[in-house]
Short mmCIF file of C-alpha atoms in Angstrom, two decimals:
data_model
loop_
_atom_site.label_atom_id
_atom_site.label_comp_id
_atom_site.label_asym_id
_atom_site.label_seq_id
_atom_site.Cartn_x
_atom_site.Cartn_y
_atom_site.Cartn_z
CA MET A 285 6.33 13.39 37.10
CA ILE A 286 3.79 10.16 37.28
CA ALA A 287 2.88 11.33 33.75
CA ARG A 288 5.79 11.33 31.98
CA SER A 289 6.74 8.57 32.84
CA LYS A 290 3.58 6.26 31.13
CA ARG A 291 4.63 7.95 28.01
CA PRO A 292 6.73 5.15 26.63
CA GLY A 293 3.85 2.69 27.56
CA PHE A 294 1.36 4.45 25.12
CA LEU A 295 3.55 4.74 22.62
CA ASP A 296 5.20 0.65 22.75
CA ASP A 297 2.02 -0.47 23.75
CA GLY A 298 -0.16 2.04 22.07
CA LEU A 299 2.44 1.76 18.38
CA GLU A 300 1.45 -2.29 18.74
CA LEU A 301 -2.20 -1.90 19.19
CA VAL A 302 -2.43 0.41 15.50
CA HIS A 303 -0.46 -1.75 13.72
CA ARG A 304 -2.70 -4.57 14.89
CA THR A 305 -6.37 -2.66 14.14
CA GLY A 306 -5.10 0.02 11.85
CA PHE A 307 -4.70 3.83 13.13
CA ALA A 308 -8.43 5.20 12.78
CA GLY A 309 -10.05 1.49 14.62
CA ALA A 310 -7.99 1.88 17.53
CA GLY A 311 -9.73 4.24 20.01
CA ILE A 312 -8.41 6.18 22.49
CA ALA A 313 -9.53 4.37 25.27
CA ALA A 314 -8.35 1.07 23.60
CA ILE A 315 -4.79 2.47 23.59
CA ALA A 316 -5.40 3.45 27.40
CA ALA A 317 -6.40 0.07 27.56
CA ALA A 318 -3.47 -1.05 26.11
CA ALA A 319 -0.83 0.87 27.66
CA ARG A 320 -2.59 0.24 31.93
CA ALA A 321 -3.53 3.84 31.63
CA PRO A 322 -6.81 5.47 32.95
CA LYS A 323 -8.38 6.98 29.36
CA GLY A 324 -8.15 10.53 30.33
CA SER A 325 -4.85 10.42 30.77
CA PHE A 326 -3.95 10.00 27.04
CA TYR A 327 -4.53 13.77 26.99
CA ASN A 328 -1.64 14.53 29.39
CA HIS A 329 1.16 13.27 27.16
CA PHE A 330 -0.84 14.26 23.69
CA ARG A 331 -2.35 17.57 22.40
CA SER A 332 -4.64 14.80 20.07
CA LYS A 333 -4.60 11.68 18.07
CA GLU A 334 -2.82 12.92 15.33
CA GLU A 335 -0.22 13.73 17.75
CA PHE A 336 -0.08 10.41 18.86
CA GLY A 337 0.08 9.05 15.26
CA VAL A 338 3.25 11.22 14.59
CA ALA A 339 4.59 9.99 17.73
CA ILE A 340 4.38 6.76 17.47
CA LEU A 341 5.61 6.75 13.32
CA ASP A 342 8.75 8.35 14.89
CA ARG A 343 8.79 5.44 17.04
CA TYR A 344 8.41 3.13 14.56
CA PHE A 345 10.85 4.42 12.32
CA ASP A 346 13.77 4.32 14.73
CA ALA A 347 13.27 1.08 13.98
CA VAL A 348 13.24 1.04 10.17
CA GLN A 349 16.44 3.36 10.75
CA ALA A 350 18.76 0.60 13.11
CA THR A 351 17.60 -1.74 10.80
CA LEU A 352 18.77 0.36 7.23
CA ALA A 353 21.94 1.00 9.86
CA ASP A 354 22.82 -2.50 10.51
CA LEU A 355 22.25 -3.88 7.29
CA LEU A 356 22.99 -1.53 4.57
CA GLU A 357 25.59 0.83 5.63
CA ARG A 358 27.81 -1.88 9.03
CA ALA A 359 26.84 -5.27 6.28
CA GLU A 360 29.35 -7.05 4.47
CA GLY A 361 29.43 -7.06 0.60
CA THR A 362 28.54 -5.77 -2.68
CA PRO A 363 25.41 -3.29 -2.45
CA GLY A 364 23.91 -5.21 -4.59
CA GLU A 365 24.13 -8.34 -1.91
CA ARG A 366 23.09 -5.76 1.01
CA LEU A 367 20.32 -4.39 -0.65
CA HIS A 368 18.92 -8.04 -1.33
CA ALA A 369 19.79 -9.16 2.12
CA TYR A 370 18.12 -6.38 3.79
CA PHE A 371 14.72 -7.11 2.15
CA ALA A 372 14.79 -10.78 2.64
CA PHE A 373 15.29 -9.95 6.61
CA LEU A 374 12.02 -7.15 6.71
CA ARG A 375 10.63 -10.45 4.74
CA ASP A 376 11.66 -12.71 7.39
CA LEU A 377 10.46 -10.35 10.49
CA GLY A 378 6.85 -10.96 8.52
CA ARG A 379 6.43 -14.51 8.81
CA GLY A 380 6.30 -14.71 12.94
CA GLN A 381 2.28 -12.54 12.23
CA GLY A 382 1.33 -14.37 9.38
CA TYR A 383 1.85 -11.45 7.13
CA ALA A 384 -1.18 -9.65 8.66
CA ARG A 385 0.61 -6.50 9.47
CA GLY A 386 2.36 -5.25 6.91
CA CYS A 387 4.92 -1.98 7.58
CA LEU A 388 3.01 0.51 9.70
CA VAL A 389 4.49 3.18 7.15
CA GLY A 390 2.36 1.47 4.56
CA ASN A 391 -0.66 1.01 6.40
CA LEU A 392 -0.79 5.14 7.94
CA SER A 393 -0.42 6.00 4.18
CA ALA A 394 -2.90 4.08 3.42
CA GLU A 395 -5.47 5.03 5.95
CA ALA A 396 -4.45 7.83 7.71
CA ALA A 397 -2.56 10.45 5.11
CA PRO A 398 -5.79 11.30 3.30
CA VAL A 399 -7.43 12.39 6.70
CA SER A 400 -4.84 14.01 8.75
CA VAL A 401 -2.42 16.80 7.24
CA ALA A 402 0.12 16.42 9.78
CA LEU A 403 1.33 12.56 9.73
CA ARG A 404 0.97 12.69 6.09
CA GLU A 405 3.65 15.75 6.30
CA ALA A 406 5.54 13.12 8.75
CA LEU A 407 4.97 10.19 6.52
CA ALA A 408 6.50 12.19 3.95
CA VAL A 409 9.62 13.69 5.81
CA ARG A 410 10.12 9.33 6.77
CA LEU A 411 9.56 8.19 3.08
CA ALA A 412 12.04 10.45 1.89
CA GLU A 413 14.60 9.53 4.17
CA TRP A 414 14.09 5.85 4.31
CA THR A 415 14.37 5.90 0.17
CA GLY A 416 17.57 8.35 1.18
CA ALA A 417 18.63 4.96 2.65
CA LEU A 418 18.42 3.07 -0.07
CA ALA A 419 19.70 5.91 -2.67
CA ARG A 420 23.04 6.01 -0.62
CA THR A 421 23.64 2.54 -1.27
CA LEU A 422 22.31 1.91 -4.53
CA ALA A 423 24.92 4.94 -5.11
CA ALA A 424 27.25 3.06 -4.03
CA GLY A 425 26.86 0.04 -6.44
CA GLN A 426 26.25 2.44 -9.59
CA GLY A 427 29.70 3.87 -9.32
CA ALA A 428 31.01 -0.05 -8.26
CA GLY A 429 29.58 -0.79 -11.86
CA GLU A 430 27.17 -3.28 -10.08
CA ILE A 431 24.18 -1.50 -10.22
CA ARG A 432 22.70 0.23 -13.74
CA ARG A 433 23.11 4.00 -14.17
CA ASP A 434 20.63 5.15 -17.02
CA VAL A 435 18.58 5.79 -14.36
CA PRO A 436 19.07 8.09 -11.22
CA ALA A 437 19.95 6.26 -7.75
CA GLU A 438 16.78 8.03 -5.66
CA VAL A 439 14.38 7.06 -8.67
CA LEU A 440 15.62 3.59 -8.05
CA ALA A 441 15.39 3.48 -4.40
CA ARG A 442 11.81 5.59 -4.63
CA LEU A 443 10.66 2.51 -7.24
CA LEU A 444 11.92 0.19 -4.75
CA LEU A 445 10.58 1.50 -1.83
CA ASP A 446 7.51 1.58 -3.24
CA ALA A 447 7.41 -1.82 -4.59
CA TRP A 448 8.01 -3.59 -1.28
CA GLN A 449 5.25 -1.23 0.56
CA GLY A 450 2.69 -2.75 -2.67
CA ALA A 451 4.02 -6.62 -1.84
CA LEU A 452 3.84 -6.00 1.86
CA LEU A 453 -0.31 -4.84 0.86
CA ARG A 454 -0.48 -8.29 -1.22
CA ALA A 455 1.51 -9.96 1.58
CA LYS A 456 -1.45 -8.99 4.25
CA VAL A 457 -4.13 -10.60 1.56
CA GLU A 458 -3.10 -13.27 1.00
CA ARG A 459 -1.74 -14.06 4.62
CA ALA A 460 1.36 -15.73 2.13
CA PRO A 461 5.04 -14.04 1.15
CA ASP A 462 3.92 -15.13 -2.77
CA SER A 463 5.06 -11.95 -3.66
CA LEU A 464 7.64 -10.52 -1.20
CA ASP A 465 9.70 -12.99 -2.57
CA ALA A 466 8.61 -12.07 -5.76
CA PHE A 467 9.83 -9.29 -6.12
CA LEU A 468 13.20 -11.15 -4.01
CA GLU A 469 13.09 -12.69 -7.34
CA VAL A 470 12.46 -10.93 -10.05
CA LEU A 471 11.54 -7.13 -9.29
CA LEU A 472 14.83 -6.33 -7.62
CA PRO A 473 17.63 -7.64 -9.96
CA SER A 474 15.00 -6.64 -13.35
CA LEU A 475 15.03 -3.34 -11.98
CA LEU A 476 18.74 -2.70 -10.56
CA GLU A 477 19.91 -4.60 -13.61
CA GLY A 478 18.13 -3.06 -16.45
CA ARG A 479 18.81 -3.27 -20.21
CA SER A 480 23.22 -3.04 -19.87
CA ALA A 481 22.10 -6.50 -18.47
CA MET B 293 -39.67 -2.05 -1.08
CA ILE B 294 -38.27 1.27 0.21
CA ALA B 295 -35.72 -0.34 2.06
CA ARG B 296 -34.36 -2.02 -1.01
CA SER B 297 -34.28 1.36 -3.11
CA LYS B 298 -31.84 3.19 -0.86
CA ARG B 299 -29.45 0.57 -1.42
CA PRO B 300 -27.58 2.31 -4.06
CA GLY B 301 -27.66 4.97 -2.36
CA PHE B 302 -25.75 3.68 0.50
CA LEU B 303 -23.12 1.53 -1.67
CA ASP B 304 -22.59 4.31 -3.99
CA ASP B 305 -22.50 7.61 -1.30
CA GLY B 306 -20.87 5.50 1.13
CA LEU B 307 -18.28 4.00 -0.66
CA GLU B 308 -16.91 7.33 -2.23
CA LEU B 309 -16.90 8.27 1.75
CA VAL B 310 -14.78 5.50 2.69
CA HIS B 311 -12.70 6.29 -0.50
CA ARG B 312 -12.05 9.73 1.08
CA THR B 313 -12.13 8.61 4.56
CA GLY B 314 -11.11 4.96 4.90
CA PHE B 315 -13.16 2.15 6.35
CA ALA B 316 -12.39 2.07 10.37
CA GLY B 317 -12.54 6.40 10.14
CA ALA B 318 -16.41 6.42 7.76
CA GLY B 319 -18.89 5.38 10.75
CA ILE B 320 -22.33 3.93 10.59
CA ALA B 321 -23.96 7.17 11.07
CA ALA B 322 -21.66 9.24 8.76
CA ILE B 323 -22.40 6.95 5.96
CA ALA B 324 -25.90 6.23 6.68
CA ALA B 325 -25.93 11.02 6.87
CA ALA B 326 -24.02 10.78 3.40
CA ALA B 327 -26.77 8.35 2.09
CA ARG B 328 -29.01 11.23 3.51
CA ALA B 329 -30.79 7.94 4.86
CA PRO B 330 -31.50 6.80 8.71
CA LYS B 331 -28.58 5.39 10.57
CA GLY B 332 -31.18 2.99 11.50
CA SER B 333 -31.94 2.35 7.97
CA PHE B 334 -28.38 0.36 7.57
CA TYR B 335 -29.39 -2.18 8.85
CA ASN B 336 -31.88 -2.60 6.73
CA HIS B 337 -29.68 -3.38 3.78
CA PHE B 338 -26.06 -4.82 5.84
CA ARG B 339 -26.64 -7.54 8.44
CA SER B 340 -22.64 -5.88 9.53
CA LYS B 341 -19.84 -3.06 8.26
CA GLU B 342 -17.99 -5.95 7.28
CA GLU B 343 -20.45 -6.70 4.48
CA PHE B 344 -21.00 -3.82 3.53
CA GLY B 345 -17.38 -3.16 2.94
CA VAL B 346 -16.80 -6.24 0.72
CA ALA B 347 -20.56 -4.95 -0.79
CA ILE B 348 -18.75 -1.31 -2.24
CA LEU B 349 -15.61 -3.50 -2.96
CA ASP B 350 -17.74 -5.36 -5.76
CA ARG B 351 -19.21 -2.36 -6.34
CA TYR B 352 -15.74 -0.29 -7.07
CA PHE B 353 -14.60 -3.84 -9.06
CA ASP B 354 -16.78 -3.52 -11.20
CA ALA B 355 -15.74 -0.09 -12.65
CA VAL B 356 -11.77 -1.91 -12.27
CA GLN B 357 -13.48 -4.65 -14.62
CA ALA B 358 -14.79 -1.97 -16.80
CA THR B 359 -11.55 -0.53 -17.55
CA LEU B 360 -9.78 -3.25 -17.99
CA ALA B 361 -12.06 -4.47 -21.08
CA ASP B 362 -12.18 -1.23 -22.05
CA LEU B 363 -8.17 -0.81 -22.21
CA LEU B 364 -6.43 -4.37 -22.00
CA GLU B 365 -8.67 -6.84 -23.96
CA ARG B 366 -10.55 -3.94 -26.57
CA ALA B 367 -8.34 -1.32 -27.20
CA GLU B 368 -5.48 -1.02 -29.91
CA GLY B 369 -2.00 -1.52 -29.86
CA THR B 370 0.40 -4.27 -29.24
CA PRO B 371 0.39 -6.03 -25.20
CA GLY B 372 3.24 -3.60 -24.06
CA GLU B 373 1.56 -0.32 -25.16
CA ARG B 374 -2.18 -1.58 -23.76
CA LEU B 375 -0.02 -2.21 -19.96
CA HIS B 376 0.73 1.35 -20.12
CA ALA B 377 -1.55 3.17 -21.25
CA TYR B 378 -3.86 1.63 -18.61
CA PHE B 379 -1.41 2.52 -16.37
CA ALA B 380 -1.15 5.96 -17.59
CA PHE B 381 -4.87 6.18 -17.13
CA LEU B 382 -5.38 4.97 -13.81
CA ARG B 383 -2.53 7.67 -12.83
CA ASP B 384 -4.33 10.63 -14.54
CA LEU B 385 -7.73 8.95 -12.77
CA GLY B 386 -5.94 10.21 -9.65
CA ARG B 387 -5.35 14.00 -9.99
CA GLY B 388 -7.77 15.42 -9.94
CA GLN B 389 -8.49 14.57 -6.28
CA GLY B 390 -4.33 15.32 -5.95
CA TYR B 391 -3.90 11.88 -5.70
CA ALA B 392 -5.20 11.75 -2.06
CA ARG B 393 -7.62 8.99 -2.42
CA GLY B 394 -5.24 5.95 -4.48
CA CYS B 395 -7.11 2.73 -4.82
CA LEU B 396 -10.26 1.30 -2.71
CA VAL B 397 -8.74 -2.02 -2.89
CA GLY B 398 -4.95 -0.48 -1.65
CA ASN B 399 -6.44 0.56 0.98
CA LEU B 400 -8.86 -1.72 2.35
CA SER B 401 -6.01 -4.05 1.50
CA ALA B 402 -3.62 -1.77 4.16
CA GLU B 403 -6.68 -1.16 7.22
CA ALA B 404 -9.25 -3.46 6.72
CA ALA B 405 -7.50 -7.57 5.70
CA PRO B 406 -6.04 -7.78 9.14
CA VAL B 407 -9.36 -7.05 11.17
CA SER B 408 -11.62 -8.92 8.54
CA VAL B 409 -11.75 -12.46 7.86
CA ALA B 410 -14.61 -12.17 5.10
CA LEU B 411 -12.95 -8.38 3.47
CA ARG B 412 -9.52 -9.93 3.50
CA GLU B 413 -10.81 -12.96 1.54
CA ALA B 414 -12.88 -10.90 -1.04
CA LEU B 415 -10.31 -8.63 -1.39
CA ALA B 416 -7.66 -12.05 -1.96
CA VAL B 417 -10.77 -12.46 -5.13
CA ARG B 418 -10.34 -9.63 -6.35
CA LEU B 419 -6.41 -9.29 -6.92
CA ALA B 420 -6.80 -12.69 -8.24
CA GLU B 421 -9.57 -11.40 -10.59
CA TRP B 422 -7.49 -8.32 -11.03
CA THR B 423 -3.75 -10.15 -11.30
CA GLY B 424 -5.05 -12.56 -13.73
CA ALA B 425 -6.63 -9.65 -16.63
CA LEU B 426 -3.08 -8.56 -16.68
CA ALA B 427 -1.08 -11.80 -17.04
CA ARG B 428 -3.69 -12.33 -19.86
CA THR B 429 -2.55 -9.13 -21.76
CA LEU B 430 1.45 -10.07 -20.53
CA ALA B 431 0.94 -13.55 -22.09
CA ALA B 432 0.05 -12.23 -25.70
CA GLY B 433 2.59 -10.01 -25.04
CA GLN B 434 5.19 -12.41 -23.79
CA GLY B 435 3.40 -14.82 -27.24
CA ALA B 436 4.50 -11.94 -29.78
CA GLY B 437 8.15 -10.96 -27.97
CA GLU B 438 7.15 -8.21 -27.37
CA ILE B 439 7.51 -9.48 -23.33
CA ARG B 440 9.71 -11.35 -21.32
CA ARG B 441 9.20 -15.17 -21.39
CA ASP B 442 11.83 -15.90 -18.60
CA VAL B 443 8.81 -15.10 -15.63
CA PRO B 444 5.68 -16.18 -16.27
CA ALA B 445 2.95 -13.73 -17.11
CA GLU B 446 1.40 -14.79 -13.44
CA VAL B 447 4.31 -13.27 -11.79
CA LEU B 448 4.92 -10.31 -13.64
CA ALA B 449 1.21 -9.06 -13.36
CA ARG B 450 1.33 -9.80 -9.88
CA LEU B 451 4.00 -7.53 -10.06
CA LEU B 452 2.99 -4.69 -11.64
CA LEU B 453 -0.11 -4.52 -9.48
CA ASP B 454 1.44 -4.46 -6.05
CA ALA B 455 4.31 -1.74 -7.46
CA TRP B 456 1.34 -0.33 -8.21
CA GLN B 457 -0.34 -0.09 -5.37
CA GLY B 458 2.18 0.43 -3.79
CA ALA B 459 3.34 4.00 -5.50
CA LEU B 460 -0.62 5.32 -5.19
CA LEU B 461 0.25 5.05 -1.33
CA ARG B 462 3.04 6.90 -1.65
CA ALA B 463 1.79 9.55 -4.35
CA LYS B 464 -1.21 10.20 -1.66
CA VAL B 465 1.41 11.01 0.67
CA GLU B 466 3.26 13.67 -1.55
CA ARG B 467 0.06 14.35 -3.26
CA ALA B 468 1.77 13.79 -6.26
CA PRO B 469 2.54 11.88 -9.18
CA ASP B 470 6.15 11.10 -9.22
CA SER B 471 6.29 7.77 -7.94
CA LEU B 472 3.03 7.15 -10.36
CA ASP B 473 5.62 8.34 -13.55
CA ALA B 474 8.73 6.54 -12.17
CA PHE B 475 6.28 3.50 -12.05
CA LEU B 476 5.49 3.93 -15.41
CA GLU B 477 9.23 5.77 -17.26
CA VAL B 478 11.26 3.13 -15.52
CA LEU B 479 9.28 0.38 -13.57
CA LEU B 480 7.00 -0.71 -16.07
CA PRO B 481 9.43 -1.44 -18.71
CA SER B 482 12.17 -2.50 -16.87
CA LEU B 483 9.98 -5.33 -15.76
CA LEU B 484 8.45 -6.23 -18.98
CA GLU B 485 11.94 -5.91 -20.89
CA GLY B 486 14.35 -8.13 -18.52
CA ARG B 487 17.50 -9.51 -19.29
CA SER B 488 16.85 -9.81 -22.59
CA ALA B 489 16.32 -6.89 -24.18
#
C-alpha cells in the first residue's frame, strides 16, 4: 500500500520538523510538506496529531535507547566513567545545531504534557525507562564503591536526567554549552560523590 | 484610550492562557477571547505575537522577582536555609494545578527559544537576572562558610536553576512532586555542600 509506505517519511521528516519548531508550531500541512506528501494523506497514517506525537516520540526514543546501550551498557570503563562519557556524548550532539533544539523528550514535556493526556502518559513511560537505564549503571557504581550509597540509585538517576533536561533548556536560550559543561564538571561529580567523598 | 486600557487584560489573561496551553498553542483569537476583547484589537497593543510573548514574560518575571526579594533577600535564616525555603515555596506553588503548568520561563525556553530571536534574547536576560539573585545568596553562604567555596557562586546558581527547571518538566509529566522533592532533599544539599562536607 502506498499510504503505508509514506509513514516512515512522516515519522522521520515530521520528527525533524517538530524538533526544530515545536509540536504545536508544526501544523499538519507543514508536517505533510516536510514529508513531501499530500496534506490529506496524514490521516491515512495517524488518527490524530496526538497519535503522530506519540509515534515520533517512540521513533526518537529508539535513538535514545541505542545510545544508552552503546555508551552505558556495552562501553568500557567504570560506571562513573561511562556516565560521564554518556552525557559528554549528548552535549557534543548539540554542537552541530548550536544547541538550539534540545531534547525532544524535554521539549514535549514542556509543551505537550500539559495539553495531551496520551503524550503525557507516553512521556512518563519513556522517562521511566531512561531513568531505569541510568539507575542500573548507578547501582553498579554503588556496588563497586565508586558512587555514594546513601541515596537510592533510582533517585540519583531521576536527578541526573532532570538536571540534564534543565541544562538543555538553558543551552537553547544561550545557544552555548555552558550549562552542559557545568553539569558535567560540577553537578555530576557532586551528586555521585555525596558527603562521603 | 480604550485600546491601551485593555492591555493589562491581554497580559494577565493571555499569560494565564499561554501558561496553560503553550505559546504556539495559544492563537491570537484565543488570547483575545481570554481577555474578552475583539480579535482585531490584539494588534492595537502588540505589533506581533512575538512582542506579546516578551510582554508576558516581563509580567511573569515581575512575580519571580517579588518572590526572590521576599524569600531570598528579606527573609530570616542563613543563606542555605533561605535557598531551601525559596525552592520549597516554588514547589508548593505547583500543587494547586497538579504540577501541570511548570514555569513559564522554562516552558518558553523549550518551545519559543528555538523559533523566536526576540523571545530567546529576553529569556537569556531573565535567566541571567534570576541566576544573579541566586548567586548573591550563594555568595553570602560561601562567605559565612555554610556553602562550598570550590565552585563559583554563579556556577552553583546556574546549576540550581537549571536543575530546578528540569525537575519542573518531570513534575509536569508525572503530575506529581517527586522530582521537586528529590531536588530539595538530595540535589540542593549535595550541590551546596560538595566534597568538603
